[in-house]
Amino acid sequence: MEILVNVVVFGASGMVGQGVLRACLLDPAVDRVLVVVRRPLGISHPRLTELVHDDFADLSAVEDRLTGLDACFYCLGVSSAGMSEADYTRVAHDFPLAAARALAAAGAGASFTFTYVSGEGTDSTGQGRTMWARVKGRAENALLATGLNAYMFRPGYIQPRHGAVSRTRSYRFLYSLTSWLYPVLHRLLPAHTTTTDHLGRAMLALTRPDVTANRILYSKDIERLGA
């Protein structure tokens, strides 16, 4: 009999988060899904619970709601376009670290799975010329040092599936133009393309023991785990 898992999703209103939430609700091995959101999603499901909270930099007030969990799928993110490094750091670095620390304070240990979506091109040195890449590189390094069972997702092009929609207008426009080309794009660049479906299923695969020894996962790894 397969072990049931309880998961929490951050960023469930975004394109990636929508795909991950869908995968969780479709998987019979997921017993409970908690989503931490600023505004209700407007979705009803018997295994879904919403936790509405405004301050993602400080989750101490809701730590008691973060108990009894086996995994966190951290999908919250924004485009860095037009943002200062300080503002982008707050969202892409400080928020996920606050989530990891709150979960640890609530009882998450070394077996707790924590996944963070960064992106292909993330700079592990945290010192490169590209702002978003060095900020996410610093975030990855900090999360890997938390002691949790952490994995960093570095997808390239992500194709939305089943109605998943980006909150960034320019991305929505791009997807409207290119979605019909995805089969060709994936055939030409299989190591750099994936879908929201595969992302969600790959995260769920990581809740099982000994799935992969890799801590940084690229599109080809996401495709394999999510197949």
PDB file of C-alpha atoms in Angstrom:
ATOM      1  CA  MET A   1       0.000   0.000   0.000  1.00  0.00           C
ATOM      2  CA  GLU A   2       1.402   3.399  -1.020  1.00  0.00           C
ATOM      3  CA  ILE A   3       2.184   5.844   1.778  1.00  0.00           C
ATOM      4  CA  LEU A   4       0.006   8.953   1.762  1.00  0.00           C
ATOM      5  CA  VAL A   5       1.705  12.349   1.934  1.00  0.00           C
ATOM      6  CA  ASN A   6       0.624  15.798   3.073  1.00  0.00           C
ATOM      7  CA  VAL A   7       2.040  18.747   1.132  1.00  0.00           C
ATOM      8  CA  VAL A   8       2.046  22.533   1.222  1.00  0.00           C
ATOM      9  CA  VAL A   9       2.215  24.661  -1.933  1.00  0.00           C
ATOM     10  CA  PHE A  10       3.395  28.267  -2.046  1.00  0.00           C
ATOM     11  CA  GLY A  11       2.573  30.234  -5.190  1.00  0.00           C
ATOM     12  CA  ALA A  12      -0.442  28.157  -6.200  1.00  0.00           C
ATOM     13  CA  SER A  13      -1.978  31.097  -8.086  1.00  0.00           C
ATOM     14  CA  GLY A  14       0.954  31.342 -10.531  1.00  0.00           C
ATOM     15  CA  MET A  15       1.421  29.322 -13.701  1.00  0.00           C
ATOM     16  CA  VAL A  16       3.831  26.778 -12.220  1.00  0.00           C
ATOM     17  CA  GLY A  17       1.908  26.614  -8.958  1.00  0.00           C
ATOM     18  CA  GLN A  18      -1.347  25.956 -10.801  1.00  0.00           C
ATOM     19  CA  GLY A  19       0.241  22.988 -12.534  1.00  0.00           C
ATOM     20  CA  VAL A  20       1.733  21.661  -9.311  1.00  0.00           C
ATOM     21  CA  LEU A  21      -1.544  22.035  -7.417  1.00  0.00           C
ATOM     22  CA  ARG A  22      -3.395  20.190 -10.162  1.00  0.00           C
ATOM     23  CA  ALA A  23      -0.878  17.332 -10.022  1.00  0.00           C
ATOM     24  CA  CYS A  24      -1.264  17.112  -6.242  1.00  0.00           C
ATOM     25  CA  LEU A  25      -5.048  16.992  -6.351  1.00  0.00           C
ATOM     26  CA  LEU A  26      -4.998  14.310  -9.066  1.00  0.00           C
ATOM     27  CA  ASP A  27      -2.549  12.056  -7.226  1.00  0.00           C
ATOM     28  CA  PRO A  28      -4.305   9.571  -4.899  1.00  0.00           C
ATOM     29  CA  ALA A  29      -1.084   9.308  -2.857  1.00  0.00           C
ATOM     30  CA  VAL A  30      -1.566  12.911  -1.693  1.00  0.00           C
ATOM     31  CA  ASP A  31      -3.811  12.910   1.355  1.00  0.00           C
ATOM     32  CA  ARG A  32      -3.904  16.670   2.040  1.00  0.00           C
ATOM     33  CA  VAL A  33      -2.841  19.810   0.178  1.00  0.00           C
ATOM     34  CA  LEU A  34      -2.349  23.061   2.065  1.00  0.00           C
ATOM     35  CA  VAL A  35      -1.902  26.213  -0.043  1.00  0.00           C
ATOM     36  CA  VAL A  36      -0.495  29.397   1.477  1.00  0.00           C
ATOM     37  CA  VAL A  37      -1.973  32.354  -0.396  1.00  0.00           C
ATOM     38  CA  ARG A  38      -2.598  36.066  -0.026  1.00  0.00           C
ATOM     39  CA  ARG A  39      -6.070  35.747  -1.542  1.00  0.00           C
ATOM     40  CA  PRO A  40      -8.408  32.750  -1.785  1.00  0.00           C
ATOM     41  CA  LEU A  41      -8.008  30.738  -4.978  1.00  0.00           C
ATOM     42  CA  GLY A  42     -11.714  30.126  -5.403  1.00  0.00           C
ATOM     43  CA  ILE A  43     -11.168  26.372  -5.718  1.00  0.00           C
ATOM     44  CA  SER A  44     -13.058  23.738  -3.766  1.00  0.00           C
ATOM     45  CA  HIS A  45     -11.707  20.231  -3.251  1.00  0.00           C
ATOM     46  CA  PRO A  46     -12.114  17.794  -0.336  1.00  0.00           C
ATOM     47  CA  ARG A  47      -8.340  17.446   0.094  1.00  0.00           C
ATOM     48  CA  LEU A  48      -7.525  21.157  -0.305  1.00  0.00           C
ATOM     49  CA  THR A  49      -7.108  23.637   2.547  1.00  0.00           C
ATOM     50  CA  GLU A  50      -6.282  27.328   2.075  1.00  0.00           C
ATOM     51  CA  LEU A  51      -4.210  29.346   4.511  1.00  0.00           C
ATOM     52  CA  VAL A  52      -4.581  33.065   3.778  1.00  0.00           C
ATOM     53  CA  HIS A  53      -1.586  35.041   5.007  1.00  0.00           C
ATOM     54  CA  ASP A  54      -0.278  38.467   3.940  1.00  0.00           C
ATOM     55  CA  ASP A  55       3.349  38.555   5.029  1.00  0.00           C
ATOM     56  CA  PHE A  56       5.460  35.898   3.299  1.00  0.00           C
ATOM     57  CA  ALA A  57       8.589  37.273   4.960  1.00  0.00           C
ATOM     58  CA  ASP A  58       7.258  36.289   8.388  1.00  0.00           C
ATOM     59  CA  LEU A  59       5.222  33.106   8.819  1.00  0.00           C
ATOM     60  CA  SER A  60       5.702  32.798  12.568  1.00  0.00           C
ATOM     61  CA  ALA A  61       2.034  33.618  13.227  1.00  0.00           C
ATOM     62  CA  VAL A  62       0.898  30.571  11.218  1.00  0.00           C
ATOM     63  CA  GLU A  63       3.583  28.043  12.160  1.00  0.00           C
ATOM     64  CA  ASP A  64       0.989  26.003  14.039  1.00  0.00           C
ATOM     65  CA  ARG A  65      -0.809  25.458  10.703  1.00  0.00           C
ATOM     66  CA  LEU A  66       2.351  24.041   9.096  1.00  0.00           C
ATOM     67  CA  THR A  67       2.553  20.837  11.122  1.00  0.00           C
ATOM     68  CA  GLY A  68       2.016  17.265   9.948  1.00  0.00           C
ATOM     69  CA  LEU A  69       3.443  17.930   6.488  1.00  0.00           C
ATOM     70  CA  ASP A  70       5.830  15.842   4.394  1.00  0.00           C
ATOM     71  CA  ALA A  71       6.785  18.233   1.608  1.00  0.00           C
ATOM     72  CA  CYS A  72       6.766  21.847   0.471  1.00  0.00           C
ATOM     73  CA  PHE A  73       6.524  22.760  -3.198  1.00  0.00           C
ATOM     74  CA  TYR A  74       7.709  26.356  -3.379  1.00  0.00           C
ATOM     75  CA  CYS A  75       6.509  27.838  -6.690  1.00  0.00           C
ATOM     76  CA  LEU A  76       6.073  31.492  -5.740  1.00  0.00           C
ATOM     77  CA  GLY A  77       7.976  33.831  -8.029  1.00  0.00           C
ATOM     78  CA  VAL A  78       7.861  37.026 -10.043  1.00  0.00           C
ATOM     79  CA  SER A  79       9.582  38.416 -13.111  1.00  0.00           C
ATOM     80  CA  SER A  80      12.666  40.453 -12.229  1.00  0.00           C
ATOM     81  CA  ALA A  81      11.926  42.956 -15.004  1.00  0.00           C
ATOM     82  CA  GLY A  82      11.834  46.484 -13.610  1.00  0.00           C
ATOM     83  CA  MET A  83      12.682  45.374 -10.066  1.00  0.00           C
ATOM     84  CA  SER A  84      15.639  46.478  -7.980  1.00  0.00           C
ATOM     85  CA  GLU A  85      17.927  43.766  -6.660  1.00  0.00           C
ATOM     86  CA  ALA A  86      16.798  44.504  -3.119  1.00  0.00           C
ATOM     87  CA  ASP A  87      13.107  44.104  -4.010  1.00  0.00           C
ATOM     88  CA  TYR A  88      13.741  40.988  -6.068  1.00  0.00           C
ATOM     89  CA  THR A  89      15.843  39.497  -3.269  1.00  0.00           C
ATOM     90  CA  ARG A  90      12.949  39.932  -0.874  1.00  0.00           C
ATOM     91  CA  VAL A  91      10.659  37.822  -3.083  1.00  0.00           C
ATOM     92  CA  ALA A  92      13.057  35.294  -4.599  1.00  0.00           C
ATOM     93  CA  HIS A  93      15.378  34.789  -1.620  1.00  0.00           C
ATOM     94  CA  ASP A  94      13.864  36.014   1.644  1.00  0.00           C
ATOM     95  CA  PHE A  95      10.359  34.592   1.117  1.00  0.00           C
ATOM     96  CA  PRO A  96      11.432  30.973   0.397  1.00  0.00           C
ATOM     97  CA  LEU A  97      13.938  31.075   3.271  1.00  0.00           C
ATOM     98  CA  ALA A  98      11.172  32.297   5.592  1.00  0.00           C
ATOM     99  CA  ALA A  99       9.014  29.366   4.455  1.00  0.00           C
ATOM    100  CA  ALA A 100      11.799  26.855   5.058  1.00  0.00           C
ATOM    101  CA  ARG A 101      12.521  28.267   8.510  1.00  0.00           C
ATOM    102  CA  ALA A 102       8.849  28.297   9.489  1.00  0.00           C
ATOM    103  CA  LEU A 103       8.459  24.687   8.391  1.00  0.00           C
ATOM    104  CA  ALA A 104      11.570  23.688  10.339  1.00  0.00           C
ATOM    105  CA  ALA A 105      10.192  25.466  13.413  1.00  0.00           C
ATOM    106  CA  ALA A 106       6.928  23.563  12.910  1.00  0.00           C
ATOM    107  CA  GLY A 107       8.747  20.259  12.998  1.00  0.00           C
ATOM    108  CA  ALA A 108      10.088  19.599   9.481  1.00  0.00           C
ATOM    109  CA  GLY A 109      13.295  17.570   9.660  1.00  0.00           C
ATOM    110  CA  ALA A 110      15.943  16.063   7.409  1.00  0.00           C
ATOM    111  CA  SER A 111      13.431  13.811   5.634  1.00  0.00           C
ATOM    112  CA  PHE A 112      11.129  16.743   4.757  1.00  0.00           C
ATOM    113  CA  THR A 113      11.141  17.423   1.010  1.00  0.00           C
ATOM    114  CA  PHE A 114      11.492  21.075  -0.022  1.00  0.00           C
ATOM    115  CA  THR A 115      11.488  22.010  -3.711  1.00  0.00           C
ATOM    116  CA  TYR A 116      12.299  25.490  -5.017  1.00  0.00           C
ATOM    117  CA  VAL A 117      11.758  26.648  -8.591  1.00  0.00           C
ATOM    118  CA  SER A 118      14.591  28.842  -9.824  1.00  0.00           C
ATOM    119  CA  GLY A 119      15.387  28.494 -13.531  1.00  0.00           C
ATOM    120  CA  GLU A 120      17.911  27.444 -16.123  1.00  0.00           C
ATOM    121  CA  GLY A 121      20.824  29.856 -15.944  1.00  0.00           C
ATOM    122  CA  THR A 122      20.717  30.290 -12.173  1.00  0.00           C
ATOM    123  CA  ASP A 123      24.152  31.297 -10.900  1.00  0.00           C
ATOM    124  CA  SER A 124      25.369  29.078  -8.059  1.00  0.00           C
ATOM    125  CA  THR A 125      28.196  31.497  -7.261  1.00  0.00           C
ATOM    126  CA  GLY A 126      25.659  34.216  -6.432  1.00  0.00           C
ATOM    127  CA  GLN A 127      28.125  36.727  -7.893  1.00  0.00           C
ATOM    128  CA  GLY A 128      27.363  36.788 -11.631  1.00  0.00           C
ATOM    129  CA  ARG A 129      26.361  39.721 -13.816  1.00  0.00           C
ATOM    130  CA  THR A 130      22.713  38.711 -14.277  1.00  0.00           C
ATOM    131  CA  MET A 131      20.687  39.960 -11.324  1.00  0.00           C
ATOM    132  CA  TRP A 132      17.908  37.347 -11.187  1.00  0.00           C
ATOM    133  CA  ALA A 133      20.415  34.504 -11.655  1.00  0.00           C
ATOM    134  CA  ARG A 134      22.693  35.529  -8.793  1.00  0.00           C
ATOM    135  CA  VAL A 135      19.757  36.206  -6.431  1.00  0.00           C
ATOM    136  CA  LYS A 136      18.242  32.797  -7.123  1.00  0.00           C
ATOM    137  CA  GLY A 137      21.680  31.219  -6.845  1.00  0.00           C
ATOM    138  CA  ARG A 138      22.052  32.653  -3.363  1.00  0.00           C
ATOM    139  CA  ALA A 139      18.545  31.418  -2.519  1.00  0.00           C
ATOM    140  CA  GLU A 140      19.377  27.906  -3.730  1.00  0.00           C
ATOM    141  CA  ASN A 141      22.572  27.800  -1.671  1.00  0.00           C
ATOM    142  CA  ALA A 142      20.763  28.968   1.454  1.00  0.00           C
ATOM    143  CA  LEU A 143      17.962  26.415   1.025  1.00  0.00           C
ATOM    144  CA  LEU A 144      20.409  23.568   0.432  1.00  0.00           C
ATOM    145  CA  ALA A 145      22.082  24.526   3.710  1.00  0.00           C
ATOM    146  CA  THR A 146      18.896  24.372   5.799  1.00  0.00           C
ATOM    147  CA  GLY A 147      19.210  20.669   6.572  1.00  0.00           C
ATOM    148  CA  LEU A 148      15.933  19.859   4.830  1.00  0.00           C
ATOM    149  CA  ASN A 149      15.740  17.328   1.990  1.00  0.00           C
ATOM    150  CA  ALA A 150      15.940  20.179  -0.532  1.00  0.00           C
ATOM    151  CA  TYR A 151      15.865  20.137  -4.343  1.00  0.00           C
ATOM    152  CA  MET A 152      16.335  23.028  -6.740  1.00  0.00           C
ATOM    153  CA  PHE A 153      14.359  23.012  -9.996  1.00  0.00           C
ATOM    154  CA  ARG A 154      16.011  24.781 -12.936  1.00  0.00           C
ATOM    155  CA  PRO A 155      13.590  24.397 -15.848  1.00  0.00           C
ATOM    156  CA  GLY A 156      14.153  26.150 -19.153  1.00  0.00           C
ATOM    157  CA  TYR A 157      11.034  26.812 -21.227  1.00  0.00           C
ATOM    158  CA  ILE A 158       7.875  25.715 -19.386  1.00  0.00           C
ATOM    159  CA  GLN A 159       4.755  24.968 -21.418  1.00  0.00           C
ATOM    160  CA  PRO A 160       1.530  25.588 -19.443  1.00  0.00           C
ATOM    161  CA  ARG A 161      -1.044  22.790 -19.561  1.00  0.00           C
ATOM    162  CA  HIS A 162      -4.712  22.387 -18.621  1.00  0.00           C
ATOM    163  CA  GLY A 163      -5.500  26.085 -18.271  1.00  0.00           C
ATOM    164  CA  ALA A 164      -2.449  27.084 -16.210  1.00  0.00           C
ATOM    165  CA  VAL A 165      -1.907  30.807 -16.865  1.00  0.00           C
ATOM    166  CA  SER A 166       1.051  33.052 -16.126  1.00  0.00           C
ATOM    167  CA  ARG A 167       0.361  36.185 -14.082  1.00  0.00           C
ATOM    168  CA  THR A 168       2.953  38.097 -16.139  1.00  0.00           C
ATOM    169  CA  ARG A 169       1.338  39.764 -19.150  1.00  0.00           C
ATOM    170  CA  SER A 170       4.367  39.467 -21.432  1.00  0.00           C
ATOM    171  CA  TYR A 171       4.629  35.751 -20.677  1.00  0.00           C
ATOM    172  CA  ARG A 172       0.940  35.225 -21.420  1.00  0.00           C
ATOM    173  CA  PHE A 173       1.458  36.914 -24.788  1.00  0.00           C
ATOM    174  CA  LEU A 174       4.493  34.743 -25.499  1.00  0.00           C
ATOM    175  CA  TYR A 175       2.634  31.543 -24.650  1.00  0.00           C
ATOM    176  CA  SER A 176      -0.330  32.559 -26.810  1.00  0.00           C
ATOM    177  CA  LEU A 177       2.043  32.822 -29.776  1.00  0.00           C
ATOM    178  CA  THR A 178       4.175  29.746 -29.162  1.00  0.00           C
ATOM    179  CA  SER A 179       1.978  27.107 -27.491  1.00  0.00           C
ATOM    180  CA  TRP A 180       1.096  25.433 -30.775  1.00  0.00           C
ATOM    181  CA  LEU A 181       4.814  25.119 -31.554  1.00  0.00           C
ATOM    182  CA  TYR A 182       5.674  23.326 -28.322  1.00  0.00           C
ATOM    183  CA  PRO A 183       5.812  19.783 -29.774  1.00  0.00           C
ATOM    184  CA  VAL A 184       8.383  20.985 -32.321  1.00  0.00           C
ATOM    185  CA  LEU A 185      10.288  22.991 -29.706  1.00  0.00           C
ATOM    186  CA  HIS A 186      10.417  20.021 -27.356  1.00  0.00           C
ATOM    187  CA  ARG A 187      11.638  17.751 -30.157  1.00  0.00           C
ATOM    188  CA  LEU A 188      14.413  20.190 -31.054  1.00  0.00           C
ATOM    189  CA  LEU A 189      15.371  21.113 -27.467  1.00  0.00           C
ATOM    190  CA  PRO A 190      14.334  18.210 -25.228  1.00  0.00           C
ATOM    191  CA  ALA A 191      16.931  19.088 -22.574  1.00  0.00           C
ATOM    192  CA  HIS A 192      15.597  22.622 -22.186  1.00  0.00           C
ATOM    193  CA  THR A 193      11.811  22.248 -22.270  1.00  0.00           C
ATOM    194  CA  THR A 194       9.136  20.820 -19.982  1.00  0.00           C
ATOM    195  CA  THR A 195       5.503  21.349 -18.981  1.00  0.00           C
ATOM    196  CA  THR A 196       3.598  22.347 -15.863  1.00  0.00           C
ATOM    197  CA  ASP A 197       2.300  18.756 -15.697  1.00  0.00           C
ATOM    198  CA  HIS A 198       5.797  17.297 -15.597  1.00  0.00           C
ATOM    199  CA  LEU A 199       6.910  19.845 -13.005  1.00  0.00           C
ATOM    200  CA  GLY A 200       4.096  18.870 -10.662  1.00  0.00           C
ATOM    201  CA  ARG A 201       4.602  15.136 -11.060  1.00  0.00           C
ATOM    202  CA  ALA A 202       8.378  15.484 -10.668  1.00  0.00           C
ATOM    203  CA  MET A 203       7.922  17.297  -7.349  1.00  0.00           C
ATOM    204  CA  LEU A 204       5.629  14.551  -6.130  1.00  0.00           C
ATOM    205  CA  ALA A 205       8.146  11.910  -7.202  1.00  0.00           C
ATOM    206  CA  LEU A 206      10.689  13.488  -4.869  1.00  0.00           C
ATOM    207  CA  THR A 207       8.520  12.663  -1.843  1.00  0.00           C
ATOM    208  CA  ARG A 208       9.488   9.012  -2.383  1.00  0.00           C
ATOM    209  CA  PRO A 209      12.840   7.767  -1.075  1.00  0.00           C
ATOM    210  CA  ASP A 210      15.934   7.320  -3.239  1.00  0.00           C
ATOM    211  CA  VAL A 211      14.463   8.793  -6.428  1.00  0.00           C
ATOM    212  CA  THR A 212      17.560  10.796  -7.332  1.00  0.00           C
ATOM    213  CA  ALA A 213      20.848  11.836  -5.770  1.00  0.00           C
ATOM    214  CA  ASN A 214      20.847  15.128  -7.687  1.00  0.00           C
ATOM    215  CA  ARG A 215      19.973  18.257  -5.733  1.00  0.00           C
ATOM    216  CA  ILE A 216      19.799  20.554  -8.760  1.00  0.00           C
ATOM    217  CA  LEU A 217      17.368  19.348 -11.423  1.00  0.00           C
ATOM    218  CA  TYR A 218      17.124  20.588 -14.998  1.00  0.00           C
ATOM    219  CA  SER A 219      14.408  20.130 -17.614  1.00  0.00           C
ATOM    220  CA  LYS A 220      15.722  16.709 -18.669  1.00  0.00           C
ATOM    221  CA  ASP A 221      15.576  15.539 -15.044  1.00  0.00           C
ATOM    222  CA  ILE A 222      12.103  17.028 -14.563  1.00  0.00           C
ATOM    223  CA  GLU A 223      10.885  15.256 -17.704  1.00  0.00           C
ATOM    224  CA  ARG A 224      12.272  11.921 -16.473  1.00  0.00           C
ATOM    225  CA  LEU A 225      10.834  12.239 -12.951  1.00  0.00           C
ATOM    226  CA  GLY A 226       7.500  13.544 -14.182  1.00  0.00           C
ATOM    227  CA  ALA A 227       7.005  10.968 -16.918  1.00  0.00           C
TER     228      ALA A 227
END
